[in-house]
């Protein structure tokens, strides 16, 4: 007996959503090709009139269009493409307006940002910095905050990235003048001097800088390996150009400094993936000053972002209430709440344990599931939603499951697992819209 | 920052059974980038042990080495420094600094590492620096019975070398260091 899909609204199940498999080429949305004809002409008319910088915001607007018989909460009338262009431009200008105020209203900014941030004019870079609390809301304090933080980062670099040789040299140069004497000797036995604090390269002492250096070098090798493997398809990160190398070095420095400052979690594979979009956005800021200091800014924002998620990287916390296991079961609960049939089919009938797919989704903040531009849009929502990134992430994951429910319900263990582990390309704005809808239905 | 271990005159198994335990505990793989060995190991097992510490191993032949394929002298370039290696029994009088200086000029190196006397020495003259790491096992030499086990670790960092001398005196490891710089083109 077919169970009535009570909890899933009909519009969600309409064939419009599930049959479309838009081929998203980064970074444009121009190649969308959803099947129902009514969308084609809208897309066709929309595309030529779009400038690339507003397509992203456009997509989040134009796709909120269910069949006419359904809910009317979708307000915007988009029969004329010009109306939607106006929409996007207006949203961009709203954002710009908000950002240009002397004291920025974070709530207002969150509201605007959660609809999607346009790619233009470094808006995303500034917005993310505000949302992560790196930039204060009072614009007058920006320059002092920034210079303070940047010099702090510079000190970190100097202190933590030095070899032991350099450290000992610095200590000596400040301590004695023996070197000067030696140079002038033409011939003779070289004078032996005492070593400070028993510091020598083969020292096995716990406090020895050499010993720590060798222990850290394992982590540094790991970081090196991961940095090289980050986003191999994107020119920014990989390749032989000096630019890519410089970016990789920046990523490497940030991760090393983070690992040294946080002996509790050090470096765990995957942190590089979370770092990458942040650095990309900040480095590509058209504002010269920001782009040059992207490394320092990214470091602090990375720390901020990771503070929400660091519990997932700590193995001891796996089984605790804040750990990854309990979060995954929370996702499971959320799915059950919103779509019991799917939940039952996935967990009980086909026995697809959510750990198999959700682990990567959650710990890496979905960076491995979608292409790069989509990741940026998802992160817009993750960072701006007032309930916080952890909760929003769960909702997006739940939305991901609901969107492919037709295929999941039809599939068995292997098919479902395969589908979820390589999630098919999908319309991001729709995904985010569905995730947002889950907000309001969460009391059900 | 390149760590180079200078070691030699072990005379295993003829004059000593093994390296002192305290030295062995410090010499772990992964820390050292090069090993230069003056010779007189004498057997293949010691060669394999040193190779396990670091794959980059340079040896010259000492008069008791069982492997006759080691060269008499060797030159290696590490960073900005040219290092010369020779066991030292070929240079007569043994341990004489002027004769070693002659050899150094012949090899045209900044640092000459040689052994045979089983006594640590670090000596500077116009053509460069001579370092004798001594005997790492404390084996008796042709000259004397009273030998402290010792070896040398050089930290080559740009134009500067820090030489760490490890000696086993009365059962304790004592470490000293010697600093010297090379002026950019000429030797020190």
Coordinates of C-alpha atoms in Angstrom, one line a residue:
Chain A
X1 CA 0.0 0.0 0.0
X2 CA 1.4 3.3 -1.0
X3 CA 1.8 5.5 1.9
X4 CA 0.5 9.0 1.5
X5 CA 3.3 11.5 1.4
X6 CA 1.9 13.6 4.1
X7 CA 4.9 15.4 5.2
X8 CA 6.5 16.2 1.9
X9 CA 4.7 19.0 0.1
X10 CA 3.5 18.2 -3.4
X11 CA 5.4 20.9 -5.0
X12 CA 8.5 19.3 -3.8
X13 CA 7.7 16.1 -5.5
X14 CA 6.8 17.7 -8.8
X15 CA 8.7 16.2 -11.7
X16 CA 10.2 19.6 -12.3
X17 CA 12.8 19.2 -9.6
X18 CA 13.8 15.6 -9.8
X19 CA 14.2 15.2 -13.5
X20 CA 16.3 18.2 -14.1
X21 CA 20.0 17.6 -14.2
X22 CA 21.4 20.9 -15.0
X23 CA 24.9 20.8 -16.4
X24 CA 26.6 23.4 -14.3
X25 CA 29.8 24.7 -15.7
X26 CA 31.7 26.8 -13.3
X27 CA 31.2 29.6 -12.7
X28 CA 28.2 30.4 -14.9
X29 CA 24.7 29.1 -14.6
X30 CA 24.1 29.7 -18.2
X31 CA 24.0 26.1 -19.3
X32 CA 21.0 25.1 -17.2
X33 CA 18.7 22.9 -19.1
X34 CA 15.7 21.8 -17.0
X35 CA 13.2 19.7 -18.9
X36 CA 9.9 21.4 -18.5
X37 CA 9.4 23.8 -21.4
X38 CA 8.0 26.6 -19.3
X39 CA 11.4 27.1 -17.8
X40 CA 13.3 27.0 -21.0
X41 CA 12.0 30.2 -22.4
X42 CA 12.6 31.9 -19.1
X43 CA 16.1 30.7 -19.0
X44 CA 16.6 31.6 -22.6
X45 CA 15.3 35.0 -22.1
X46 CA 17.2 35.5 -18.9
X47 CA 20.5 34.3 -20.0
X48 CA 21.4 36.8 -22.7
X49 CA 20.5 39.7 -20.6
X50 CA 22.6 38.6 -17.7
X51 CA 25.9 39.9 -16.9
X52 CA 28.1 37.2 -15.4
X53 CA 28.3 38.9 -12.1
X54 CA 24.6 38.6 -11.3
X55 CA 23.8 35.2 -12.6
X56 CA 24.2 33.6 -9.2
X57 CA 21.8 35.9 -7.5
X58 CA 19.5 35.6 -10.5
X59 CA 19.4 31.8 -10.2
X60 CA 18.3 32.0 -6.6
X61 CA 15.5 34.3 -7.6
X62 CA 14.2 32.8 -10.9
X63 CA 14.0 29.2 -9.7
X64 CA 11.6 29.8 -6.9
X65 CA 8.7 29.0 -9.2
X66 CA 6.5 26.0 -8.5
X67 CA 3.5 25.0 -10.5
X68 CA 0.7 27.6 -10.4
X69 CA -1.6 25.4 -8.4
X70 CA 0.7 25.4 -5.5
X71 CA 1.6 27.7 -2.7
X72 CA 1.8 31.3 -3.4
X73 CA 4.6 32.1 -1.1
X74 CA 6.8 32.5 -4.0
X75 CA 6.3 36.1 -4.5
X76 CA 8.3 37.3 -7.4
X77 CA 6.7 37.5 -10.8
X78 CA 9.2 36.5 -13.3
X79 CA 7.5 36.4 -16.6
X80 CA 9.5 39.3 -17.8
X81 CA 13.2 38.7 -17.6
X82 CA 13.8 42.4 -17.1
X83 CA 12.0 42.1 -13.8
X84 CA 14.4 39.5 -12.5
X85 CA 17.4 41.5 -13.7
X86 CA 16.1 44.4 -11.7
X87 CA 15.7 42.0 -8.7
X88 CA 19.3 40.9 -8.7
X89 CA 20.6 44.4 -9.3
X90 CA 18.5 45.6 -6.5
X91 CA 19.7 42.9 -4.2
X92 CA 23.3 43.6 -5.0
X93 CA 22.7 47.2 -4.4
X94 CA 20.9 46.4 -1.2
X95 CA 23.9 44.5 0.0
X96 CA 26.3 47.3 -1.1
X97 CA 24.1 49.8 0.6
X98 CA 24.1 47.7 3.8
X99 CA 27.9 47.4 3.6
X100 CA 28.5 51.0 3.0
X101 CA 26.8 52.0 6.2
X102 CA 28.9 53.3 9.1
X103 CA 27.6 50.7 11.4
X104 CA 26.4 47.6 9.8
X105 CA 23.4 45.8 11.0
X106 CA 24.4 42.2 11.1
X107 CA 20.9 40.9 11.2
X108 CA 20.0 42.8 8.1
X109 CA 23.2 41.6 6.5
X110 CA 22.4 38.0 7.3
X111 CA 19.0 38.3 5.9
X112 CA 20.3 39.6 2.6
X113 CA 23.3 37.2 2.5
X114 CA 21.2 34.2 3.1
X115 CA 19.5 34.7 -0.3
X116 CA 22.8 34.5 -2.0
X117 CA 25.7 36.8 -2.3
X118 CA 26.6 38.1 -5.8
X119 CA 30.1 37.4 -7.1
X120 CA 30.8 41.0 -7.9
X121 CA 33.0 43.6 -6.4
X122 CA 34.4 41.7 -3.5
X123 CA 31.0 41.7 -1.7
X124 CA 31.4 38.1 -0.7
X125 CA 34.8 38.7 0.7
X126 CA 33.7 41.5 3.0
X127 CA 30.4 39.9 3.9
X128 CA 32.1 36.7 5.0
X129 CA 34.5 38.6 7.1
X130 CA 31.7 40.4 8.8
X131 CA 29.6 37.2 9.3
X132 CA 32.6 35.4 10.8
X133 CA 33.1 38.2 13.2
X134 CA 36.6 39.1 11.8
X135 CA 35.6 42.6 10.9
X136 CA 33.7 44.6 13.5
X137 CA 30.4 46.1 12.6
X138 CA 31.6 49.6 13.2
X139 CA 33.3 50.6 10.1
X140 CA 35.5 53.1 11.8
X141 CA 37.3 50.3 13.7
X142 CA 38.1 48.3 10.6
X143 CA 41.5 49.7 9.9
X144 CA 42.7 49.4 13.4
X145 CA 41.3 45.8 13.8
X146 CA 42.8 44.7 10.5
X147 CA 46.3 46.1 11.2
X148 CA 46.2 44.5 14.7
X149 CA 45.3 41.1 13.4
X150 CA 47.6 41.2 10.5
X151 CA 50.6 42.1 12.6
X152 CA 49.6 39.4 15.0
X153 CA 49.7 36.9 12.1
X154 CA 53.1 38.2 11.1
X155 CA 54.4 37.5 14.5
X156 CA 53.0 34.0 14.4
X157 CA 54.8 33.4 11.2
X158 CA 58.0 34.6 12.5
X159 CA 57.8 32.7 15.7
X160 CA 56.4 29.4 14.5
X161 CA 57.8 28.9 11.0
X162 CA 61.5 29.2 11.8
X163 CA 63.9 26.3 11.7
X164 CA 65.7 25.5 14.8
X165 CA 69.0 26.7 13.2
X166 CA 67.5 30.1 12.7
X167 CA 66.2 30.1 16.2
X168 CA 69.6 29.2 17.7
X169 CA 71.3 31.7 15.5
X170 CA 68.9 34.5 16.7
X171 CA 69.6 33.5 20.3
X172 CA 73.3 33.7 19.8
X173 CA 73.5 36.8 17.8
X174 CA 71.7 38.6 20.6
X175 CA 73.7 36.9 23.3
X176 CA 77.4 37.0 22.4
X177 CA 80.1 38.4 20.2
X178 CA 82.2 35.2 19.9
X179 CA 81.5 35.0 16.2
X180 CA 83.3 38.3 15.6
X181 CA 86.5 37.0 17.3
X182 CA 86.5 33.8 15.3
X183 CA 86.4 35.4 11.9
X184 CA 89.5 37.4 12.5
X185 CA 91.6 34.3 13.5
X186 CA 93.7 33.2 10.5
X187 CA 95.0 30.0 11.8
X188 CA 94.6 27.9 14.9
X189 CA 92.3 25.5 16.8
X190 CA 88.7 26.6 16.7
X191 CA 87.3 27.5 20.0
X192 CA 84.7 25.3 21.4
X193 CA 81.7 26.8 23.1
X194 CA 79.0 25.6 25.4
X195 CA 75.6 24.9 23.9
X196 CA 72.7 26.7 25.4
X197 CA 70.3 24.6 27.4
X198 CA 71.5 21.4 26.0
X199 CA 70.1 22.2 22.6
X200 CA 71.6 20.1 20.0
X201 CA 70.1 18.5 16.9
X202 CA 70.0 15.0 18.2
X203 CA 68.5 16.0 21.5
X204 CA 65.8 13.7 22.7
X205 CA 64.5 16.1 25.3
X206 CA 60.8 17.0 25.3
X207 CA 61.5 20.7 25.5
X208 CA 64.2 20.7 22.9
X209 CA 63.3 22.8 19.9
X210 CA 65.1 20.4 17.7
X211 CA 63.0 17.5 19.0
X212 CA 59.8 19.4 18.6
X213 CA 60.9 20.4 15.1
X214 CA 61.4 16.8 14.1
X215 CA 58.1 15.8 15.6
X216 CA 56.3 18.6 13.8
X217 CA 57.9 17.7 10.6
X218 CA 55.6 14.7 10.3
X219 CA 52.6 16.9 10.5
X220 CA 54.2 19.3 8.0
X221 CA 54.8 16.5 5.5
X222 CA 51.1 15.6 5.9
X223 CA 50.1 19.2 5.4
X224 CA 52.3 19.5 2.3
X225 CA 50.8 16.4 0.8
X226 CA 47.2 17.6 1.3
X227 CA 47.9 21.1 0.1
X228 CA 49.1 19.8 -3.2
X229 CA 46.1 17.7 -3.5
X230 CA 43.6 20.5 -2.9
X231 CA 41.4 21.2 -5.8
X232 CA 43.7 19.9 -8.5
X233 CA 41.3 21.1 -11.2
X234 CA 41.4 24.7 -10.3
X235 CA 44.2 26.9 -11.6
X236 CA 44.2 29.0 -8.5
X237 CA 45.3 26.1 -6.3
X238 CA 47.3 23.7 -8.5
X239 CA 49.6 23.7 -11.4
X240 CA 53.1 24.9 -11.9
X241 CA 52.5 28.6 -12.1
X242 CA 54.2 30.8 -9.5
X243 CA 50.7 32.1 -8.5
X244 CA 49.5 28.6 -7.7
X245 CA 52.7 27.9 -5.7
X246 CA 52.3 31.1 -3.8
X247 CA 48.7 30.2 -2.9
X248 CA 49.8 26.7 -1.9
X249 CA 52.5 28.2 0.3
X250 CA 49.9 30.5 1.9
X251 CA 47.6 27.6 2.6
X252 CA 50.5 25.6 4.0
X253 CA 51.6 28.4 6.3
X254 CA 48.1 28.9 7.7
X255 CA 47.7 25.2 8.4
X256 CA 51.1 24.8 10.0
X257 CA 50.5 27.8 12.3
X258 CA 47.1 26.5 13.1
X259 CA 48.5 23.1 14.0
X260 CA 51.2 24.6 16.2
X261 CA 48.8 26.9 18.0
X262 CA 46.3 24.1 18.6
X263 CA 48.2 21.1 20.0
X264 CA 44.8 19.6 20.8
X265 CA 43.7 18.9 17.3
X266 CA 46.8 19.8 15.3
X267 CA 46.2 19.1 11.7
X268 CA 43.6 16.6 10.4
X269 CA 43.2 15.7 6.8
X270 CA 40.3 17.7 5.5
X271 CA 41.1 21.0 7.1
X272 CA 42.8 22.0 3.8
X273 CA 39.4 21.6 2.1
X274 CA 37.7 23.9 4.6
X275 CA 40.4 26.4 4.2
X276 CA 40.4 26.5 0.4
X277 CA 37.2 28.4 -0.3
X278 CA 38.0 31.0 2.4
X279 CA 41.4 31.7 0.9
X280 CA 40.0 31.8 -2.6
X281 CA 37.4 34.3 -1.8
X282 CA 39.7 36.6 0.1
X283 CA 42.5 36.4 -2.3
X284 CA 40.3 37.3 -5.2
X285 CA 39.1 40.4 -3.6
X286 CA 39.4 43.3 -6.1
X287 CA 40.5 45.5 -3.2
X288 CA 44.3 45.5 -3.4
X289 CA 44.8 45.8 0.3
X290 CA 42.6 42.9 1.1
X291 CA 44.1 40.7 -1.6
X292 CA 47.6 41.2 -0.4
X293 CA 46.7 40.4 3.2
X294 CA 44.5 37.6 2.3
X295 CA 46.7 35.1 4.1
X296 CA 46.4 36.8 7.5
X297 CA 42.7 37.4 7.1
X298 CA 42.0 33.9 6.0
X299 CA 43.9 32.5 9.1
X300 CA 41.6 34.3 11.5
X301 CA 38.5 33.5 9.6
X302 CA 39.5 29.9 9.4
X303 CA 40.0 29.7 13.1
X304 CA 36.6 31.3 13.6
X305 CA 34.9 28.9 11.2
X306 CA 36.6 25.9 12.6
X307 CA 35.7 26.8 16.1
X308 CA 32.2 25.7 15.3
X309 CA 33.3 22.5 13.7
X310 CA 36.5 21.5 15.5
X311 CA 34.8 18.9 17.6
X312 CA 34.3 16.8 14.5
X313 CA 38.1 16.6 14.0
X314 CA 38.8 15.3 17.4
X315 CA 38.7 11.6 17.5
X316 CA 38.1 11.4 21.2
X317 CA 34.9 13.4 20.9
X318 CA 33.5 11.1 18.2
X319 CA 31.0 9.5 20.6
X320 CA 30.3 12.5 22.7
X321 CA 27.3 14.7 22.5
X322 CA 29.1 17.2 20.4
X323 CA 30.9 14.7 18.2
X324 CA 30.3 13.6 14.7
X325 CA 28.3 10.5 15.6
X326 CA 25.7 12.4 17.4
X327 CA 25.5 15.0 14.7
X328 CA 24.9 12.3 12.1
X329 CA 22.1 10.9 14.2
X330 CA 20.7 14.3 14.5
X331 CA 20.7 14.5 10.7
X332 CA 18.9 11.2 10.7
X333 CA 16.3 12.5 13.1
X334 CA 15.8 15.6 10.9
X335 CA 15.2 13.4 7.9
X336 CA 12.7 11.3 9.8
X337 CA 10.9 14.4 10.8
X338 CA 10.6 15.8 7.4
X339 CA 10.3 12.8 5.2
X340 CA 9.6 9.7 7.1
X341 CA 9.1 7.5 4.1
X342 CA 12.5 8.3 2.8
X343 CA 14.0 7.9 6.2
X344 CA 12.5 4.5 6.6
X345 CA 13.5 3.4 3.2
X346 CA 17.1 4.5 3.6
X347 CA 17.9 3.4 7.1
X348 CA 15.7 0.4 7.6
X349 CA 14.9 -1.1 4.2
X350 CA 18.1 -0.5 2.4
X351 CA 20.2 -0.1 5.6
X352 CA 22.2 2.8 4.3
X353 CA 23.9 3.9 7.5
X354 CA 24.1 7.7 7.3
X355 CA 27.7 7.5 8.4
X356 CA 28.6 6.2 5.0
X357 CA 27.7 9.4 3.3
X358 CA 27.0 12.1 5.8
X359 CA 30.4 11.9 7.5
X360 CA 32.2 13.6 4.6
X361 CA 29.3 15.9 4.0
X362 CA 29.4 17.2 7.5
X363 CA 33.1 17.3 8.4
X364 CA 34.1 18.9 5.1
X365 CA 31.2 21.3 5.0
X366 CA 30.1 19.9 1.7
X367 CA 33.2 21.0 -0.1
X368 CA 33.7 17.6 -1.7
X369 CA 30.2 17.2 -3.0
X370 CA 29.8 20.1 -5.3
X371 CA 31.8 22.2 -7.7
X372 CA 33.6 25.2 -6.5
X373 CA 31.1 27.9 -7.3
X374 CA 28.3 25.9 -5.8
X375 CA 30.4 25.5 -2.6
X376 CA 30.7 29.3 -2.4
X377 CA 26.9 29.7 -2.6
X378 CA 26.2 27.0 0.0
X379 CA 28.7 28.6 2.3
X380 CA 26.9 32.0 1.8
X381 CA 23.9 30.4 3.4
X382 CA 25.9 28.4 6.0
X383 CA 27.6 31.5 7.2
X384 CA 24.6 33.9 7.1
X385 CA 21.8 31.8 8.6
X386 CA 21.1 33.0 12.1
X387 CA 20.6 29.5 13.5
X388 CA 24.3 28.9 13.0
X389 CA 26.4 27.0 10.6
X390 CA 26.1 23.6 12.3
X391 CA 22.3 23.5 12.2
X392 CA 22.2 25.0 8.7
X393 CA 24.6 22.4 7.4
X394 CA 22.3 19.7 8.7
X395 CA 19.3 21.3 7.0
X396 CA 21.2 21.5 3.7
X397 CA 22.2 17.8 4.0
X398 CA 18.6 16.9 4.7
X399 CA 17.5 18.9 1.7
X400 CA 20.1 17.0 -0.4
X401 CA 18.5 13.8 0.6
X402 CA 15.0 15.0 0.0
X403 CA 15.8 16.2 -3.5
X404 CA 16.9 12.9 -4.7
X405 CA 14.2 11.0 -2.9
X406 CA 12.7 9.5 -6.1
X407 CA 16.0 7.9 -7.0
X408 CA 16.7 6.8 -3.4
X409 CA 13.3 5.3 -3.0
X410 CA 13.8 3.3 -6.1
X411 CA 17.2 2.2 -5.3
X412 CA 18.8 -0.6 -3.2
X413 CA 21.7 -0.4 -0.9
X414 CA 24.4 -0.2 -3.6
X415 CA 22.6 2.2 -5.8
X416 CA 21.7 4.5 -3.0
X417 CA 25.2 4.5 -1.5
X418 CA 26.7 5.1 -4.9
X419 CA 24.3 8.0 -5.4
X420 CA 24.9 9.6 -2.1
X421 CA 28.6 9.2 -2.2
X422 CA 28.8 11.0 -5.5
X423 CA 26.0 13.3 -5.2
X424 CA 24.7 14.3 -8.7
X425 CA 25.0 17.9 -9.8
X426 CA 22.0 19.8 -8.9
X427 CA 20.6 23.3 -8.9
X428 CA 22.1 24.9 -5.9
X429 CA 19.6 27.7 -5.4
X430 CA 16.9 25.1 -5.3
X431 CA 18.8 23.1 -2.8
X432 CA 19.2 26.1 -0.6
X433 CA 15.6 27.0 -1.0
X434 CA 14.5 23.6 0.1
X435 CA 16.9 23.8 3.1
X436 CA 15.4 27.1 4.0
X437 CA 11.9 25.6 3.8
X438 CA 13.0 23.0 6.3
X439 CA 13.6 25.8 8.7
X440 CA 10.0 26.8 8.9
X441 CA 8.7 23.2 8.9
X442 CA 11.0 22.1 11.6
X443 CA 8.3 22.3 14.2
X444 CA 6.2 19.6 12.5
Chain B
X1 CA 69.3 23.7 7.3
X2 CA 71.2 20.5 6.4
X3 CA 72.3 18.1 9.1
X4 CA 75.5 16.2 8.2
X5 CA 76.9 13.5 10.5
X6 CA 80.7 13.1 10.4
X7 CA 81.7 9.8 12.0
X8 CA 84.4 7.2 11.6
X9 CA 87.1 4.9 13.0
X10 CA 84.6 2.6 14.5
X11 CA 86.8 -0.5 14.1
X12 CA 83.8 -2.9 14.6
X13 CA 84.3 -5.8 15.3
X14 CA 88.1 -5.8 15.7
X15 CA 88.6 -3.2 18.3
X16 CA 85.1 -2.5 19.6
X17 CA 81.8 -4.4 19.6
X18 CA 79.4 -1.6 18.9
X19 CA 78.7 2.1 19.2
X20 CA 78.1 3.2 22.8
X21 CA 74.4 2.8 23.7
X22 CA 74.0 6.5 24.4
X23 CA 75.2 7.4 21.0
X24 CA 73.0 4.8 19.4
X25 CA 69.9 6.1 21.2
X26 CA 70.5 9.5 19.7
X27 CA 71.2 8.4 16.2
X28 CA 67.7 7.8 14.8
X29 CA 66.7 7.8 11.2
X30 CA 64.9 10.8 9.8
X31 CA 66.9 13.6 11.3
X32 CA 70.1 13.5 9.3
X33 CA 70.4 14.4 5.7
X34 CA 74.0 13.2 5.0
X35 CA 76.5 10.9 6.6
X36 CA 80.2 11.3 5.8
X37 CA 82.3 8.6 7.2
X38 CA 86.1 8.7 7.4
X39 CA 86.5 5.0 7.2
X40 CA 87.6 1.9 9.2
X41 CA 84.1 0.7 9.9
X42 CA 85.2 -2.1 9.2
X43 CA 82.5 -4.6 8.1
X44 CA 79.5 -4.5 5.9
X45 CA 77.0 -4.7 8.8
X46 CA 78.2 -1.3 10.1
X47 CA 77.8 0.1 6.6
X48 CA 74.2 -1.2 6.5
X49 CA 73.5 0.3 9.9
X50 CA 74.8 3.7 8.8
X51 CA 72.8 3.4 5.6
X52 CA 69.7 2.8 7.6
X53 CA 70.2 6.1 9.4
X54 CA 70.4 8.0 6.2
X55 CA 70.4 6.9 2.6
X56 CA 73.0 9.5 1.6
X57 CA 76.2 7.9 2.9
X58 CA 79.7 8.8 1.8
X59 CA 82.7 6.7 2.9
X60 CA 86.4 6.7 2.2
X61 CA 88.6 3.8 2.7
X62 CA 90.4 3.2 5.9
X63 CA 93.3 0.8 6.1
X64 CA 91.3 -1.9 7.9
X65 CA 88.1 -1.6 5.9
X66 CA 87.0 -4.9 4.4
X67 CA 85.3 -3.4 1.5
X68 CA 88.1 -2.3 -0.9
X69 CA 85.8 -0.5 -3.2
X70 CA 85.6 2.7 -1.1
X71 CA 87.6 5.5 -2.7
X72 CA 90.6 7.0 -1.1
X73 CA 89.2 10.5 -1.1
X74 CA 85.9 12.1 -1.8
X75 CA 84.5 15.5 -2.4
X76 CA 80.9 16.4 -1.7
X77 CA 79.0 19.7 -2.1
X78 CA 76.4 20.4 0.5
X79 CA 74.6 23.7 0.2
X80 CA 77.3 26.4 -0.1
X81 CA 80.1 24.3 1.2
X82 CA 82.5 21.9 -0.4
X83 CA 83.4 19.0 1.9
X84 CA 86.4 16.8 1.5
X85 CA 86.7 13.4 3.0
X86 CA 89.7 11.2 3.5
X87 CA 90.6 8.6 6.1
X88 CA 93.9 10.2 7.0
X89 CA 96.3 7.3 7.2
X90 CA 97.6 8.4 3.8
X91 CA 98.7 11.8 5.1
X92 CA 102.0 11.6 6.8
X93 CA 102.8 12.6 9.5
X94 CA 99.5 11.3 10.9
X95 CA 97.3 14.1 12.1
X96 CA 99.8 16.8 11.2
X97 CA 97.8 19.9 10.5
X98 CA 100.0 21.4 7.8
X99 CA 100.0 18.2 5.8
X100 CA 96.3 18.0 6.1
X101 CA 96.1 21.6 5.0
X102 CA 98.0 20.5 1.9
X103 CA 95.5 17.8 1.2
X104 CA 92.8 20.3 1.6
X105 CA 94.2 22.6 -0.9
X106 CA 94.7 19.7 -3.3
X107 CA 91.0 18.7 -3.0
X108 CA 90.0 22.4 -3.0
X109 CA 87.4 22.1 -0.3
X110 CA 86.1 24.3 2.4
X111 CA 85.9 21.7 5.1
X112 CA 88.2 18.6 5.2
X113 CA 87.0 15.7 7.3
X114 CA 89.6 13.1 8.1
X115 CA 90.2 10.7 10.9
X116 CA 92.7 8.0 11.8
X117 CA 94.0 9.7 14.9
X118 CA 90.9 8.9 16.9
X119 CA 91.1 12.3 18.5
X120 CA 88.6 15.0 17.9
X121 CA 90.1 18.1 16.4
X122 CA 88.7 21.2 14.7
X123 CA 91.3 23.4 13.1
X124 CA 91.2 26.4 11.0
X125 CA 93.8 27.6 8.5
X126 CA 93.9 29.9 5.5
X127 CA 92.6 27.3 3.1
X128 CA 89.7 26.1 5.2
X129 CA 88.7 24.1 8.2
X130 CA 89.9 20.6 9.1
X131 CA 87.6 18.5 11.3
X132 CA 88.5 15.2 12.8
X133 CA 85.4 13.5 14.3
X134 CA 87.5 11.1 16.4
X135 CA 86.4 7.5 16.9
X136 CA 82.7 6.9 17.5
X137 CA 83.4 3.7 19.5
X138 CA 86.4 4.9 21.4
X139 CA 88.6 2.2 19.8
X140 CA 92.3 2.4 20.5
X141 CA 94.4 3.9 17.7
X142 CA 97.9 3.3 16.4
X143 CA 98.9 6.2 18.5
X144 CA 97.1 6.0 21.8
X145 CA 94.9 3.8 24.0
X146 CA 93.1 6.7 25.7
X147 CA 90.3 7.5 23.4
X148 CA 86.9 9.1 24.2
X149 CA 84.1 8.1 21.8
X150 CA 83.1 11.0 19.8
X151 CA 81.4 12.1 16.6
X152 CA 80.5 15.3 14.9
X153 CA 77.2 16.7 13.6
X154 CA 77.3 19.7 11.3
X155 CA 74.4 22.0 10.8
X156 CA 74.9 23.7 7.5
X157 CA 72.7 26.7 7.1
X158 CA 73.5 29.0 4.2
X159 CA 77.0 30.3 4.7
X160 CA 77.2 29.3 8.3
X161 CA 78.1 26.0 9.9
X162 CA 77.5 25.0 13.4
X163 CA 79.5 22.0 14.4
X164 CA 78.1 20.0 17.3
X165 CA 80.7 17.8 18.9
X166 CA 79.4 14.8 20.8
X167 CA 81.7 13.1 23.2
X168 CA 81.2 10.4 25.7
X169 CA 83.2 11.4 28.8
X170 CA 82.9 9.2 31.8
X171 CA 79.7 7.6 30.6
X172 CA 77.9 10.9 29.9
X173 CA 77.3 12.5 26.5
X174 CA 78.8 16.0 26.4
X175 CA 77.9 18.3 23.5
X176 CA 79.8 21.3 22.5
X177 CA 79.5 23.5 19.5
X178 CA 81.7 25.4 17.2
X179 CA 80.5 28.1 14.9
X180 CA 82.0 29.4 11.8
X181 CA 81.0 31.3 8.7
X182 CA 82.2 31.3 5.2
X183 CA 82.7 34.6 3.4
X184 CA 80.8 34.4 0.2
X185 CA 83.3 33.4 -2.4
X186 CA 86.5 32.8 -0.6
X187 CA 87.0 30.1 2.1
X188 CA 86.8 31.1 5.7

